[in-house]
XYZ file of C-alpha atoms in Angstrom:
300
model
C 177.032 -34.414 8.725
C 176.305 -36.237 5.455
C 173.033 -34.321 5.080
C 174.793 -30.989 5.619
C 177.472 -31.945 3.092
C 174.853 -32.830 0.472
C 173.006 -29.569 1.082
C 176.223 -27.580 0.822
C 177.023 -29.299 -2.475
C 173.619 -28.320 -3.860
C 174.097 -24.713 -2.786
C 177.564 -24.663 -4.356
C 176.082 -25.808 -7.664
C 173.606 -22.926 -7.520
C 176.506 -20.538 -6.910
C 178.288 -21.980 -9.952
C 175.273 -21.097 -12.092
C 175.335 -17.505 -10.873
C 179.106 -17.172 -11.249
C 178.985 -18.396 -14.855
C 176.325 -15.804 -15.723
C 178.232 -13.005 -13.958
C 181.397 -13.850 -15.895
C 179.417 -13.846 -19.144
C 177.851 -10.470 -18.301
C 181.320 -9.023 -17.743
C 182.418 -10.249 -21.176
C 179.310 -8.766 -22.791
C 180.172 -5.441 -21.153
C 183.737 -5.576 -22.457
C 182.592 -6.496 -25.958
C 180.069 -3.660 -25.906
C 182.514 -0.886 -25.002
C 186.033 -2.087 -25.763
C 187.836 -3.278 -28.841
C 187.737 -6.943 -29.772
C 191.422 -7.234 -28.914
C 190.783 -6.076 -25.342
C 187.585 -8.057 -24.771
C 187.299 -11.739 -23.968
C 185.175 -14.288 -25.769
C 181.471 -13.830 -24.987
C 180.359 -17.453 -24.699
C 176.785 -17.851 -23.341
C 176.414 -19.805 -20.066
C 175.368 -23.435 -20.418
C 175.481 -25.110 -16.980
C 172.133 -23.775 -15.749
C 170.415 -24.477 -19.071
C 171.622 -28.081 -19.024
C 170.489 -28.435 -15.406
C 167.050 -27.036 -16.254
C 166.573 -29.386 -19.183
C 167.564 -32.431 -17.109
C 165.583 -31.463 -14.002
C 163.019 -34.078 -12.918
C 159.867 -32.412 -11.580
C 157.495 -35.378 -11.479
C 157.386 -35.759 -7.681
C 157.512 -32.123 -6.594
C 155.578 -30.236 -9.278
C 152.024 -31.048 -8.206
C 150.720 -27.677 -9.422
C 152.652 -27.438 -12.684
C 154.239 -24.207 -11.447
C 157.833 -25.306 -11.651
C 157.546 -26.617 -15.189
C 156.045 -23.300 -16.270
C 158.834 -21.372 -14.532
C 161.432 -23.654 -16.113
C 160.078 -22.864 -19.583
C 160.058 -19.148 -18.793
C 163.663 -19.283 -17.578
C 164.784 -21.051 -20.749
C 162.977 -18.500 -22.913
C 164.512 -15.625 -20.956
C 167.984 -17.164 -21.228
C 167.774 -17.347 -25.012
C 166.332 -13.837 -25.059
C 169.350 -12.596 -23.088
C 171.693 -14.270 -25.567
C 169.952 -12.387 -28.386
C 170.195 -9.114 -26.441
C 173.909 -9.715 -25.799
C 174.509 -10.049 -29.545
C 172.635 -6.797 -30.084
C 174.835 -5.078 -27.476
C 178.038 -6.250 -29.106
C 176.873 -5.111 -32.547
C 175.163 -1.872 -31.538
C 177.771 -0.919 -28.886
C 175.665 1.778 -27.206
C 174.924 2.523 -23.575
C 171.193 2.124 -24.192
C 171.598 -1.372 -25.643
C 173.732 -2.548 -22.749
C 171.406 -0.982 -20.161
C 168.486 -2.864 -21.697
C 170.472 -6.099 -21.573
C 171.707 -5.522 -18.025
C 168.284 -4.690 -16.574
C 166.897 -7.926 -18.007
C 169.997 -9.784 -16.820
C 169.576 -8.648 -13.202
C 165.915 -9.703 -13.132
C 166.870 -13.056 -14.599
C 169.553 -13.718 -11.969
C 167.045 -13.028 -9.179
C 164.553 -15.454 -10.733
C 167.319 -18.040 -11.248
C 168.256 -17.859 -7.568
C 164.646 -17.994 -6.382
C 163.886 -20.966 -8.621
C 166.955 -23.001 -7.705
C 166.522 -22.338 -3.981
C 162.880 -23.424 -4.206
C 163.874 -26.632 -5.998
C 166.444 -27.428 -3.299
C 163.788 -26.953 -0.602
C 161.327 -29.128 -2.514
C 163.905 -31.876 -2.984
C 164.502 -31.826 0.762
C 160.797 -32.360 1.410
C 159.395 -28.851 1.919
C 156.359 -27.736 -0.079
C 157.248 -24.096 -0.713
C 153.719 -23.161 -1.803
C 151.812 -24.346 1.285
C 154.455 -24.475 4.008
C 153.753 -28.169 4.641
C 155.975 -31.127 3.758
C 155.664 -32.786 0.350
C 155.586 -36.119 -1.465
C 159.369 -36.478 -1.345
C 159.342 -37.350 2.370
C 155.735 -38.414 2.938
C 156.097 -42.195 2.632
C 159.387 -42.326 4.510
C 157.887 -40.224 7.310
C 154.911 -42.556 7.657
C 157.188 -45.595 7.478
C 159.182 -44.314 10.461
C 156.000 -44.239 12.537
C 154.926 -47.663 11.280
C 158.312 -49.093 12.280
C 157.976 -47.475 15.706
C 154.537 -49.055 16.046
C 156.013 -52.477 15.237
C 158.935 -52.116 17.666
C 157.397 -50.260 20.583
C 153.646 -50.509 20.122
C 153.119 -46.747 19.931
C 149.948 -46.149 17.862
C 149.589 -43.367 15.333
C 146.947 -42.209 12.885
C 147.041 -41.191 9.244
C 144.487 -38.666 8.051
C 143.588 -37.715 4.487
C 141.870 -34.396 3.771
C 140.462 -33.255 0.441
C 139.082 -29.958 -0.803
C 135.988 -31.173 -2.642
C 135.128 -30.098 -6.195
C 138.359 -28.125 -6.359
C 138.636 -28.025 -10.153
C 135.098 -26.640 -10.386
C 135.888 -24.001 -7.750
C 139.104 -22.945 -9.506
C 137.318 -22.653 -12.836
C 134.627 -20.476 -11.259
C 136.830 -18.064 -9.283
C 140.277 -18.275 -10.911
C 143.687 -19.526 -9.854
C 144.446 -16.700 -7.422
C 141.475 -17.451 -5.166
C 142.026 -21.192 -5.570
C 145.600 -20.701 -4.371
C 144.320 -18.693 -1.423
C 141.966 -21.539 -0.540
C 144.775 -24.125 -0.611
C 147.072 -21.970 1.527
C 144.293 -21.255 4.013
C 143.438 -24.930 4.418
C 147.136 -25.808 4.765
C 147.504 -23.215 7.509
C 144.483 -24.560 9.377
C 145.832 -28.103 9.134
C 149.109 -26.901 10.655
C 147.166 -25.205 13.426
C 145.185 -28.392 14.051
C 148.229 -30.590 14.600
C 150.754 -30.619 17.418
C 154.338 -29.510 16.883
C 155.625 -33.080 16.503
C 152.887 -34.183 14.094
C 153.466 -33.942 10.344
C 151.345 -32.691 7.455
C 151.994 -33.177 3.747
C 150.427 -31.632 0.651
C 150.324 -34.529 -1.788
C 148.275 -33.060 -4.645
C 146.689 -29.769 -5.613
C 143.850 -30.358 -3.145
C 144.821 -33.392 -1.015
C 146.630 -33.359 2.320
C 147.933 -36.207 4.467
C 148.354 -35.878 8.235
C 150.565 -38.065 10.414
C 149.100 -37.824 13.922
C 151.760 -39.346 16.144
C 151.321 -41.192 19.447
C 147.558 -41.279 18.936
C 144.929 -43.995 18.824
C 141.887 -43.720 16.579
C 139.918 -41.668 19.113
C 142.665 -39.030 19.199
C 142.835 -39.077 15.421
C 139.096 -38.523 15.371
C 139.438 -35.545 17.715
C 142.121 -34.053 15.462
C 139.667 -34.074 12.554
C 137.055 -32.533 14.816
C 139.486 -29.709 15.643
C 140.091 -29.211 11.938
C 136.355 -29.074 11.271
C 135.914 -26.403 13.940
C 138.754 -24.302 12.532
C 137.334 -24.597 9.018
C 133.926 -23.419 10.221
C 135.391 -20.452 12.117
C 137.736 -19.254 9.353
C 136.763 -15.812 8.070
C 138.941 -16.316 4.994
C 137.082 -19.488 4.062
C 133.757 -17.799 4.760
C 134.638 -15.053 2.270
C 135.836 -17.552 -0.339
C 132.780 -19.725 0.228
C 130.307 -17.052 -0.815
C 128.084 -18.859 -3.370
C 130.869 -21.364 -4.112
C 129.851 -24.297 -1.863
C 133.331 -25.093 -0.555
C 133.478 -28.392 1.333
C 136.177 -30.520 2.927
C 136.150 -34.303 3.263
C 138.478 -36.186 5.588
C 139.105 -39.689 6.854
C 141.512 -41.137 9.376
C 143.020 -44.602 9.828
C 144.836 -46.262 12.704
C 147.427 -48.556 11.065
C 148.431 -51.988 12.323
C 152.042 -53.278 12.242
C 151.264 -55.497 9.244
C 149.993 -52.634 7.081
C 151.870 -51.384 4.030
C 152.084 -47.611 3.638
C 150.982 -47.599 -0.006
C 147.998 -49.863 0.732
C 147.018 -47.708 3.686
C 147.059 -44.532 1.602
C 145.181 -46.228 -1.238
C 142.484 -47.322 1.226
C 142.095 -43.767 2.499
C 141.567 -42.492 -1.044
C 139.019 -45.245 -1.666
C 137.203 -44.239 1.519
C 136.903 -40.645 0.363
C 135.795 -41.611 -3.130
C 133.285 -44.333 -2.220
C 132.051 -43.776 1.326
C 131.320 -40.057 1.382
C 128.243 -39.681 -0.767
C 126.275 -36.852 0.766
C 127.368 -33.247 0.457
C 126.339 -30.906 3.248
C 126.991 -33.380 6.040
C 128.768 -31.635 8.865
C 130.231 -34.684 10.591
C 129.760 -38.370 9.834
C 131.678 -41.269 11.375
C 131.629 -44.750 9.950
C 133.635 -47.717 11.222
C 135.278 -49.869 8.558
C 136.725 -52.927 10.257
C 139.389 -54.181 10.595
C 141.363 -50.951 10.087
C 139.013 -48.783 12.168
C 138.800 -46.118 9.540
C 136.510 -43.212 10.143
C 134.973 -40.883 7.656
C 134.430 -37.233 8.219
C 132.697 -35.072 5.649
C 132.784 -31.396 6.405
C 131.048 -28.707 4.388
C 129.386 -25.368 4.895
C 125.642 -25.418 5.320
C 123.500 -22.742 3.762
C 120.748 -22.437 6.295
């Protein structure tokens, strides 16, 4: 009930933004076609602008997309204010039509942006369809607590698209985005319905493989490897680009700390996987029983 109330409050705030703009647009219309005595004061909206300026994007904006959209929305807002002044001075149908067409597009973008932010703040990565950093640590902590109380094992996997910055520079952002979305979809397909997957950076993904010992975690990475190899989309993107994926999986113990566990997985990827072109390599790292899997296309 508390969650629903909080969500409803957020949606009501979004509606307030829209209502303030609609009221302003009505006043601009009146000032454009009626006498000053008949028209109300045309005061530009301020609630959404203040919200945009105070919005914290550090946790959710792993691609820089939201910050760019925020800047564009602010620029468009001030552009609309300028157009509204032109309407009220020019007082022609053409001037108002130009303002109103831009206004309608802006309202749609405002609604799309605010709805996306609400989803992100509730833990959903809009870009990939996975969960995000907002809920990643708490989700893993729930499983660690269950392990401590009931002894149910689980595994944490970390997957990385190798040399991603180089790939994006070579083929452009559009194809790089397609690669990320494709990998995210294959990760979802790899996991069971009650498992969780999180996109934690532009090219890193964390998997929470529930009710699984290390051997089951290992098999999950094997399933992912097979799906990566069979993907026609990846095969097309991989043409002369040497796309590779590296993954590792850990089976936590009750005494582990989530942050230390994740840090160790990153260290494993950075220090243990040396050789590109290896299809599948396992390496035991006691006492955490971490395994390393390096998966890349072979040009044979």
